[in-house]
mmCIF file of C-alpha atoms in Angstrom:
data_model
loop_
_atom_site.group_PDB
_atom_site.id
_atom_site.type_symbol
_atom_site.label_atom_id
_atom_site.label_comp_id
_atom_site.label_asym_id
_atom_site.label_seq_id
_atom_site.Cartn_x
_atom_site.Cartn_y
_atom_site.Cartn_z
ATOM 1 C CA MET A 1 -15.021 -3.429 8.838
ATOM 2 C CA LYS A 2 -16.007 -5.577 5.831
ATOM 3 C CA TYR A 3 -13.298 -6.995 3.592
ATOM 4 C CA LEU A 4 -10.503 -5.979 5.940
ATOM 5 C CA GLY A 5 -7.988 -8.542 4.690
ATOM 6 C CA SER A 6 -8.629 -7.939 1.031
ATOM 7 C CA ALA A 7 -8.540 -4.208 1.626
ATOM 8 C CA LEU A 8 -5.020 -4.504 3.011
ATOM 9 C CA ALA A 9 -4.017 -6.535 -0.006
ATOM 10 C CA ILE A 10 -5.690 -4.883 -3.037
ATOM 11 C CA ALA A 11 -7.187 -1.647 -4.337
ATOM 12 C CA ALA A 12 -9.728 -0.934 -7.097
ATOM 13 C CA PRO A 13 -11.339 -0.009 -9.509
ATOM 14 C CA LEU A 14 -9.264 -2.412 -11.529
ATOM 15 C CA LEU A 15 -8.129 -3.036 -15.066
ATOM 16 C CA ALA A 16 -6.115 -6.166 -15.759
ATOM 17 C CA ILE A 17 -4.172 -6.077 -19.012
ATOM 18 C CA PRO A 18 -2.087 -9.156 -19.938
ATOM 19 C CA ALA A 19 0.990 -7.323 -21.145
ATOM 20 C CA GLN A 20 4.460 -6.504 -19.850
ATOM 21 C CA ALA A 21 5.461 -2.929 -18.983
ATOM 22 C CA GLN A 22 8.530 -1.468 -20.621
ATOM 23 C CA SER A 23 10.238 1.400 -18.769
ATOM 24 C CA SER A 24 11.642 2.708 -22.051
ATOM 25 C CA ALA A 25 8.374 2.065 -23.911
ATOM 26 C CA LYS A 26 10.173 1.010 -27.090
ATOM 27 C CA ASP A 27 7.093 -0.548 -28.676
ATOM 28 C CA THR A 28 4.308 1.987 -28.989
ATOM 29 C CA ASN A 29 1.798 -0.870 -29.139
ATOM 30 C CA THR A 30 2.863 -2.212 -25.736
ATOM 31 C CA PRO A 31 1.084 -0.494 -22.834
ATOM 32 C CA THR A 32 3.158 0.844 -19.959
ATOM 33 C CA ILE A 33 1.686 -0.681 -16.819
ATOM 34 C CA VAL A 34 1.456 0.476 -13.223
ATOM 35 C CA ALA A 35 0.618 -2.606 -11.170
ATOM 36 C CA GLN A 36 0.140 -3.636 -7.573
ATOM 37 C CA GLY A 37 2.879 -5.330 -5.577
ATOM 38 C CA SER A 38 2.666 -6.955 -2.174
ATOM 39 C CA ALA A 39 5.004 -8.279 0.495
ATOM 40 C CA PRO A 40 4.592 -9.410 4.118
ATOM 41 C CA LYS A 41 4.164 -6.559 6.604
ATOM 42 C CA VAL A 42 4.205 -3.936 3.837
ATOM 43 C CA SER A 43 1.293 -1.906 2.517
ATOM 44 C CA ALA A 44 0.276 -2.763 -1.050
ATOM 45 C CA PHE A 45 2.651 -0.769 -3.275
ATOM 46 C CA ILE A 46 3.058 -0.011 -6.971
ATOM 47 C CA THR A 47 5.314 -1.791 -9.465
ATOM 48 C CA ASP A 48 5.882 -1.938 -13.189
ATOM 49 C CA GLY A 49 4.250 -4.676 -15.257
ATOM 50 C CA ASN A 50 7.104 -7.072 -14.480
ATOM 51 C CA GLY A 51 6.715 -6.697 -10.724
ATOM 52 C CA ARG A 52 9.716 -4.380 -10.193
ATOM 53 C CA THR A 53 9.150 -1.808 -7.459
ATOM 54 C CA LEU A 54 8.462 1.766 -8.540
ATOM 55 C CA TYR A 55 9.817 4.618 -6.401
ATOM 56 C CA THR A 56 9.526 8.368 -6.153
ATOM 57 C CA LEU A 57 12.443 10.575 -5.120
ATOM 58 C CA GLY A 58 12.487 13.183 -2.403
ATOM 59 C CA ASP A 59 14.316 15.642 -4.678
ATOM 60 C CA ASP A 60 11.294 15.706 -6.992
ATOM 61 C CA LYS A 61 8.586 18.255 -6.396
ATOM 62 C CA GLU A 62 5.005 17.194 -7.053
ATOM 63 C CA SER A 63 4.538 16.742 -10.812
ATOM 64 C CA LYS A 64 8.149 17.865 -11.518
ATOM 65 C CA ALA A 65 11.056 15.460 -12.080
ATOM 66 C CA ASN A 66 14.468 16.720 -10.933
ATOM 67 C CA CYS A 67 16.595 13.576 -11.383
ATOM 68 C CA ASP A 68 19.762 14.707 -13.214
ATOM 69 C CA ALA A 69 22.420 12.662 -15.052
ATOM 70 C CA ALA A 70 24.201 11.674 -11.837
ATOM 71 C CA CYS A 71 20.910 10.611 -10.295
ATOM 72 C CA MET A 72 20.017 8.555 -13.354
ATOM 73 C CA GLN A 73 23.138 6.415 -12.926
ATOM 74 C CA HIS A 74 21.021 4.410 -10.485
ATOM 75 C CA TRP A 75 17.465 5.691 -11.012
ATOM 76 C CA GLN A 76 15.726 5.100 -14.334
ATOM 77 C CA PRO A 77 12.712 7.330 -15.037
ATOM 78 C CA TYR A 78 9.651 5.206 -15.797
ATOM 79 C CA LEU A 79 8.854 6.399 -19.317
ATOM 80 C CA THR A 80 6.026 5.791 -21.720
ATOM 81 C CA THR A 81 4.923 6.663 -25.243
ATOM 82 C CA THR A 82 1.389 5.388 -24.653
ATOM 83 C CA ARG A 83 -1.355 6.030 -22.148
ATOM 84 C CA PRO A 84 -0.295 4.135 -18.986
ATOM 85 C CA VAL A 85 -2.539 1.243 -17.927
ATOM 86 C CA ALA A 86 -3.596 0.358 -14.372
ATOM 87 C CA ARG A 87 -3.381 -3.212 -13.125
ATOM 88 C CA LEU A 88 -4.908 -3.646 -9.655
ATOM 89 C CA VAL A 89 -4.247 0.022 -8.812
ATOM 90 C CA LEU A 90 -6.271 3.246 -9.139
ATOM 91 C CA PRO A 91 -6.362 4.440 -12.775
ATOM 92 C CA GLY A 92 -7.319 7.983 -11.816
ATOM 93 C CA LEU A 93 -3.999 8.459 -9.996
ATOM 94 C CA ILE A 94 -1.887 7.684 -13.078
ATOM 95 C CA ASP A 95 -0.644 10.514 -15.305
ATOM 96 C CA THR A 96 2.513 11.636 -17.115
ATOM 97 C CA ILE A 97 4.821 14.658 -17.094
ATOM 98 C CA GLU A 98 7.520 15.899 -19.449
ATOM 99 C CA HIS A 99 11.056 14.804 -18.553
ATOM 100 C CA ASN A 100 13.945 15.669 -20.884
ATOM 101 C CA GLY A 101 11.680 15.608 -23.905
ATOM 102 C CA LYS A 102 10.004 12.302 -22.947
ATOM 103 C CA ARG A 103 6.915 11.340 -20.951
ATOM 104 C CA GLN A 104 7.514 10.081 -17.418
ATOM 105 C CA VAL A 105 4.770 8.230 -15.581
ATOM 106 C CA THR A 106 3.476 9.716 -12.331
ATOM 107 C CA TYR A 107 1.214 8.314 -9.625
ATOM 108 C CA ARG A 108 -0.806 10.841 -7.654
ATOM 109 C CA GLY A 109 1.570 13.470 -8.998
ATOM 110 C CA ASN A 110 4.733 11.621 -7.916
ATOM 111 C CA PRO A 111 7.259 10.988 -10.748
ATOM 112 C CA LEU A 112 8.158 7.290 -10.842
ATOM 113 C CA TYR A 113 11.538 5.534 -11.160
ATOM 114 C CA LEU A 114 13.053 2.064 -11.288
ATOM 115 C CA PHE A 115 16.191 1.303 -9.238
ATOM 116 C CA ASP A 116 19.082 -0.509 -10.916
ATOM 117 C CA GLY A 117 19.731 -2.531 -7.753
ATOM 118 C CA ASP A 118 16.334 -4.264 -7.997
ATOM 119 C CA THR A 119 16.752 -7.280 -10.247
ATOM 120 C CA LYS A 120 13.610 -9.314 -9.621
ATOM 121 C CA PRO A 121 9.983 -8.887 -8.556
ATOM 122 C CA GLY A 122 9.696 -8.142 -4.857
ATOM 123 C CA ASP A 123 13.094 -6.446 -4.525
ATOM 124 C CA MET A 124 12.844 -3.194 -2.553
ATOM 125 C CA ASN A 125 16.537 -2.276 -2.348
ATOM 126 C CA GLY A 126 16.024 1.305 -3.465
ATOM 127 C CA LYS A 127 14.588 2.425 -0.153
ATOM 128 C CA ASP A 128 17.778 1.294 1.610
ATOM 129 C CA PHE A 129 20.082 2.753 -1.065
ATOM 130 C CA SER A 130 18.888 6.304 -0.573
ATOM 131 C CA SER A 131 17.111 8.024 2.294
ATOM 132 C CA ALA A 132 15.352 10.180 -0.315
ATOM 133 C CA ALA A 133 13.844 7.244 -2.258
ATOM 134 C CA TYR A 134 10.366 6.140 -1.292
ATOM 135 C CA MET A 135 8.005 3.391 -2.329
ATOM 136 C CA VAL A 136 4.470 4.500 -3.201
ATOM 137 C CA SER A 137 1.317 2.821 -1.917
ATOM 138 C CA VAL A 138 -1.630 1.935 -4.148
ATOM 139 C CA LEU A 139 -3.370 4.967 -2.626
ATOM 140 C CA GLY A 140 -0.542 7.183 -3.828
ATOM 141 C CA GLU A 141 0.874 7.732 -0.362
ATOM 142 C CA ILE A 142 4.656 8.105 -0.136
ATOM 143 C CA GLU A 143 5.838 5.378 2.207
ATOM 144 C CA LYS A 144 8.139 7.438 4.404
ATOM 145 C CA PRO A 145 9.280 5.828 7.660
ATOM 146 C CA LEU A 146 6.561 6.292 10.247
ATOM 147 C CA PRO A 147 7.364 7.698 13.659
ATOM 148 C CA ALA A 148 7.411 5.095 16.370
ATOM 149 C CA MET A 149 3.987 4.569 17.900
ATOM 150 C CA ALA A 150 3.668 4.608 21.632
ATOM 151 C CA ASP A 151 3.377 1.197 23.235
ATOM 152 C CA ALA A 152 -0.303 0.316 23.504
ATOM 153 C CA GLY A 153 0.330 -1.707 26.633
ATOM 154 C CA PRO A 154 -0.704 -5.283 27.383
ATOM 155 C CA VAL A 155 -3.531 -7.137 25.658
ATOM 156 C CA LEU A 156 -6.377 -6.978 28.190
ATOM 157 C CA ALA A 157 -9.070 -9.641 28.473
ATOM 158 C CA GLU A 158 -11.868 -7.078 28.611
ATOM 159 C CA VAL A 159 -10.625 -5.386 25.440
ATOM 160 C CA MET A 160 -10.454 -8.744 23.659
ATOM 161 C CA GLU A 161 -14.030 -9.494 24.698
ATOM 162 C CA HIS A 162 -15.229 -6.118 23.471
ATOM 163 C CA GLY A 163 -13.337 -6.596 20.211
ATOM 164 C CA LYS A 164 -14.862 -10.045 19.753
ATOM 165 C CA GLU A 165 -18.343 -8.519 20.000
ATOM 166 C CA VAL A 166 -17.532 -5.804 17.437
ATOM 167 C CA PHE A 167 -15.976 -8.389 15.102
ATOM 168 C CA ALA A 168 -19.002 -10.684 15.351
ATOM 169 C CA SER A 169 -21.432 -7.911 14.477
ATOM 170 C CA THR A 170 -19.345 -6.110 11.846
ATOM 171 C CA CYS A 171 -16.661 -8.331 10.344
ATOM 172 C CA ALA A 172 -17.452 -12.025 10.744
ATOM 173 C CA MET A 173 -19.820 -12.223 7.772
ATOM 174 C CA CYS A 174 -16.946 -11.462 5.406
ATOM 175 C CA HIS A 175 -13.909 -12.818 7.254
ATOM 176 C CA GLY A 176 -15.455 -15.807 9.005
ATOM 177 C CA ALA A 177 -16.260 -16.191 12.673
ATOM 178 C CA GLN A 178 -12.859 -17.781 13.241
ATOM 179 C CA GLY A 179 -10.981 -15.497 10.848
ATOM 180 C CA GLN A 180 -10.905 -18.306 8.289
ATOM 181 C CA GLY A 181 -12.001 -16.064 5.441
ATOM 182 C CA ALA A 182 -15.208 -16.016 3.411
ATOM 183 C CA PHE A 183 -15.925 -13.092 1.091
ATOM 184 C CA GLY A 184 -13.035 -11.332 2.805
ATOM 185 C CA THR A 185 -9.455 -12.506 3.170
ATOM 186 C CA LYS A 186 -8.424 -15.028 5.800
ATOM 187 C CA LEU A 187 -7.203 -13.143 8.870
ATOM 188 C CA ALA A 188 -5.873 -16.141 10.765
ATOM 189 C CA GLY A 189 -2.090 -16.061 10.533
ATOM 190 C CA PHE A 190 -2.207 -12.844 8.479
ATOM 191 C CA ASP A 191 1.233 -11.199 8.844
ATOM 192 C CA ARG A 192 0.125 -7.789 7.607
ATOM 193 C CA LEU A 193 -1.919 -7.275 10.747
ATOM 194 C CA ALA A 194 1.434 -6.586 12.419
ATOM 195 C CA ASN A 195 1.602 -3.245 10.570
ATOM 196 C CA THR A 196 -0.391 -1.128 13.022
ATOM 197 C CA PRO A 197 -0.471 2.161 11.049
ATOM 198 C CA ASP A 198 -1.496 0.376 7.846
ATOM 199 C CA LEU A 199 -4.208 -1.600 9.619
ATOM 200 C CA LEU A 200 -5.631 1.506 11.270
ATOM 201 C CA ARG A 201 -5.585 3.547 8.044
ATOM 202 C CA THR A 202 -7.513 0.780 6.322
ATOM 203 C CA VAL A 203 -10.104 0.437 9.074
ATOM 204 C CA VAL A 204 -10.574 4.172 9.626
ATOM 205 C CA LEU A 205 -10.392 5.388 6.011
ATOM 206 C CA GLY A 206 -11.437 2.277 4.084
ATOM 207 C CA LEU A 207 -9.870 0.823 0.944
ATOM 208 C CA ASN A 208 -11.291 -0.890 -2.122
ATOM 209 C CA SER A 209 -14.423 -2.849 -1.188
ATOM 210 C CA MET A 210 -14.042 -2.140 2.513
ATOM 211 C CA PRO A 211 -15.984 0.984 3.534
ATOM 212 C CA ALA A 212 -14.458 3.468 5.943
ATOM 213 C CA GLN A 213 -15.304 2.540 9.501
ATOM 214 C CA GLY A 214 -14.088 5.798 11.007
ATOM 215 C CA PRO A 215 -17.515 7.448 10.750
ATOM 216 C CA LEU A 216 -19.300 4.311 12.019
ATOM 217 C CA LEU A 217 -17.201 3.053 14.920
ATOM 218 C CA SER A 218 -15.854 4.888 17.950
ATOM 219 C CA ASP A 219 -12.146 5.046 18.751
ATOM 220 C CA ASP A 220 -12.786 2.553 21.534
ATOM 221 C CA GLN A 221 -14.528 0.100 19.186
ATOM 222 C CA ILE A 222 -11.786 0.310 16.547
ATOM 223 C CA ALA A 223 -9.061 -0.144 19.157
ATOM 224 C CA ALA A 224 -10.890 -3.177 20.535
ATOM 225 C CA VAL A 225 -11.612 -4.914 17.227
ATOM 226 C CA THR A 226 -8.114 -4.362 15.834
ATOM 227 C CA THR A 227 -6.634 -5.649 19.082
ATOM 228 C CA TYR A 228 -8.895 -8.681 18.755
ATOM 229 C CA VAL A 229 -7.937 -9.608 15.183
ATOM 230 C CA ARG A 230 -4.236 -8.989 15.926
ATOM 231 C CA ASN A 231 -4.331 -11.472 18.810
ATOM 232 C CA SER A 232 -6.684 -14.247 17.672
ATOM 233 C CA TRP A 233 -6.380 -17.384 15.507
ATOM 234 C CA GLY A 234 -2.632 -17.675 15.902
ATOM 235 C CA ASN A 235 -1.903 -13.950 15.547
ATOM 236 C CA GLU A 236 0.212 -12.390 18.298
ATOM 237 C CA PHE A 237 0.799 -8.777 17.311
ATOM 238 C CA GLY A 238 -0.058 -6.862 20.473
ATOM 239 C CA ALA A 239 -2.653 -4.329 21.512
ATOM 240 C CA VAL A 240 -3.923 -1.220 19.727
ATOM 241 C CA SER A 241 -4.713 1.806 21.871
ATOM 242 C CA VAL A 242 -7.417 4.450 21.577
ATOM 243 C CA GLU A 243 -4.621 7.035 21.230
ATOM 244 C CA GLN A 244 -3.269 5.188 18.172
ATOM 245 C CA VAL A 245 -6.726 5.193 16.597
ATOM 246 C CA LYS A 246 -7.089 8.923 17.203
ATOM 247 C CA ALA A 247 -3.730 9.508 15.497
ATOM 248 C CA ALA A 248 -4.926 7.551 12.440
ATOM 249 C CA ARG A 249 -8.045 9.671 11.926
#
């Protein structure tokens, strides 16, 4: 459960290169960058070096780009003439494929595009423009809409007490006894805890410097501690059930 907050926010190993990405890669001396983006209540996602959101398209098969001329009226393939560089993402997931005689950047096999309706860092208009356009997480997961999770019910006092005990023994050293942050990110008032599936994936599977807790904690313990952090220190995000934890494994 260590480094929970930072795990939701960043992924590594990391390479930080102070240069701007160019989707057309006009200057062969300028590296094409795949970087990390973040926004409230959204899993850490990938962007170009200028902070513009990168997408993959549902019409593409893994490692094969199928965006035709009509598609490219709105979707610009993310091209490169150099080896792409990772900035706060996983370098091993970055590769390229051939697309109309050029090299298109991929992430975990997903061909990447920029959307012409995104004009500034943080814009994510592409996912609303087309039901077949998806953002990509720093783990290379396609961020398709998740099915609604069953209501976990009310926040029970006994669950909060159990979660407090698990937090004290497993998480407090990094995140502070009051969620104020230490080596790990401050959890007090942390909006991303509202994203139940993302929180559970991080706790169960681990991310970056946070080890996977799935093999170490029971479903009951994970449900309790996530309920606790989601409803302490000013957070009011509701309960997490054992059934939700099981679904995340």
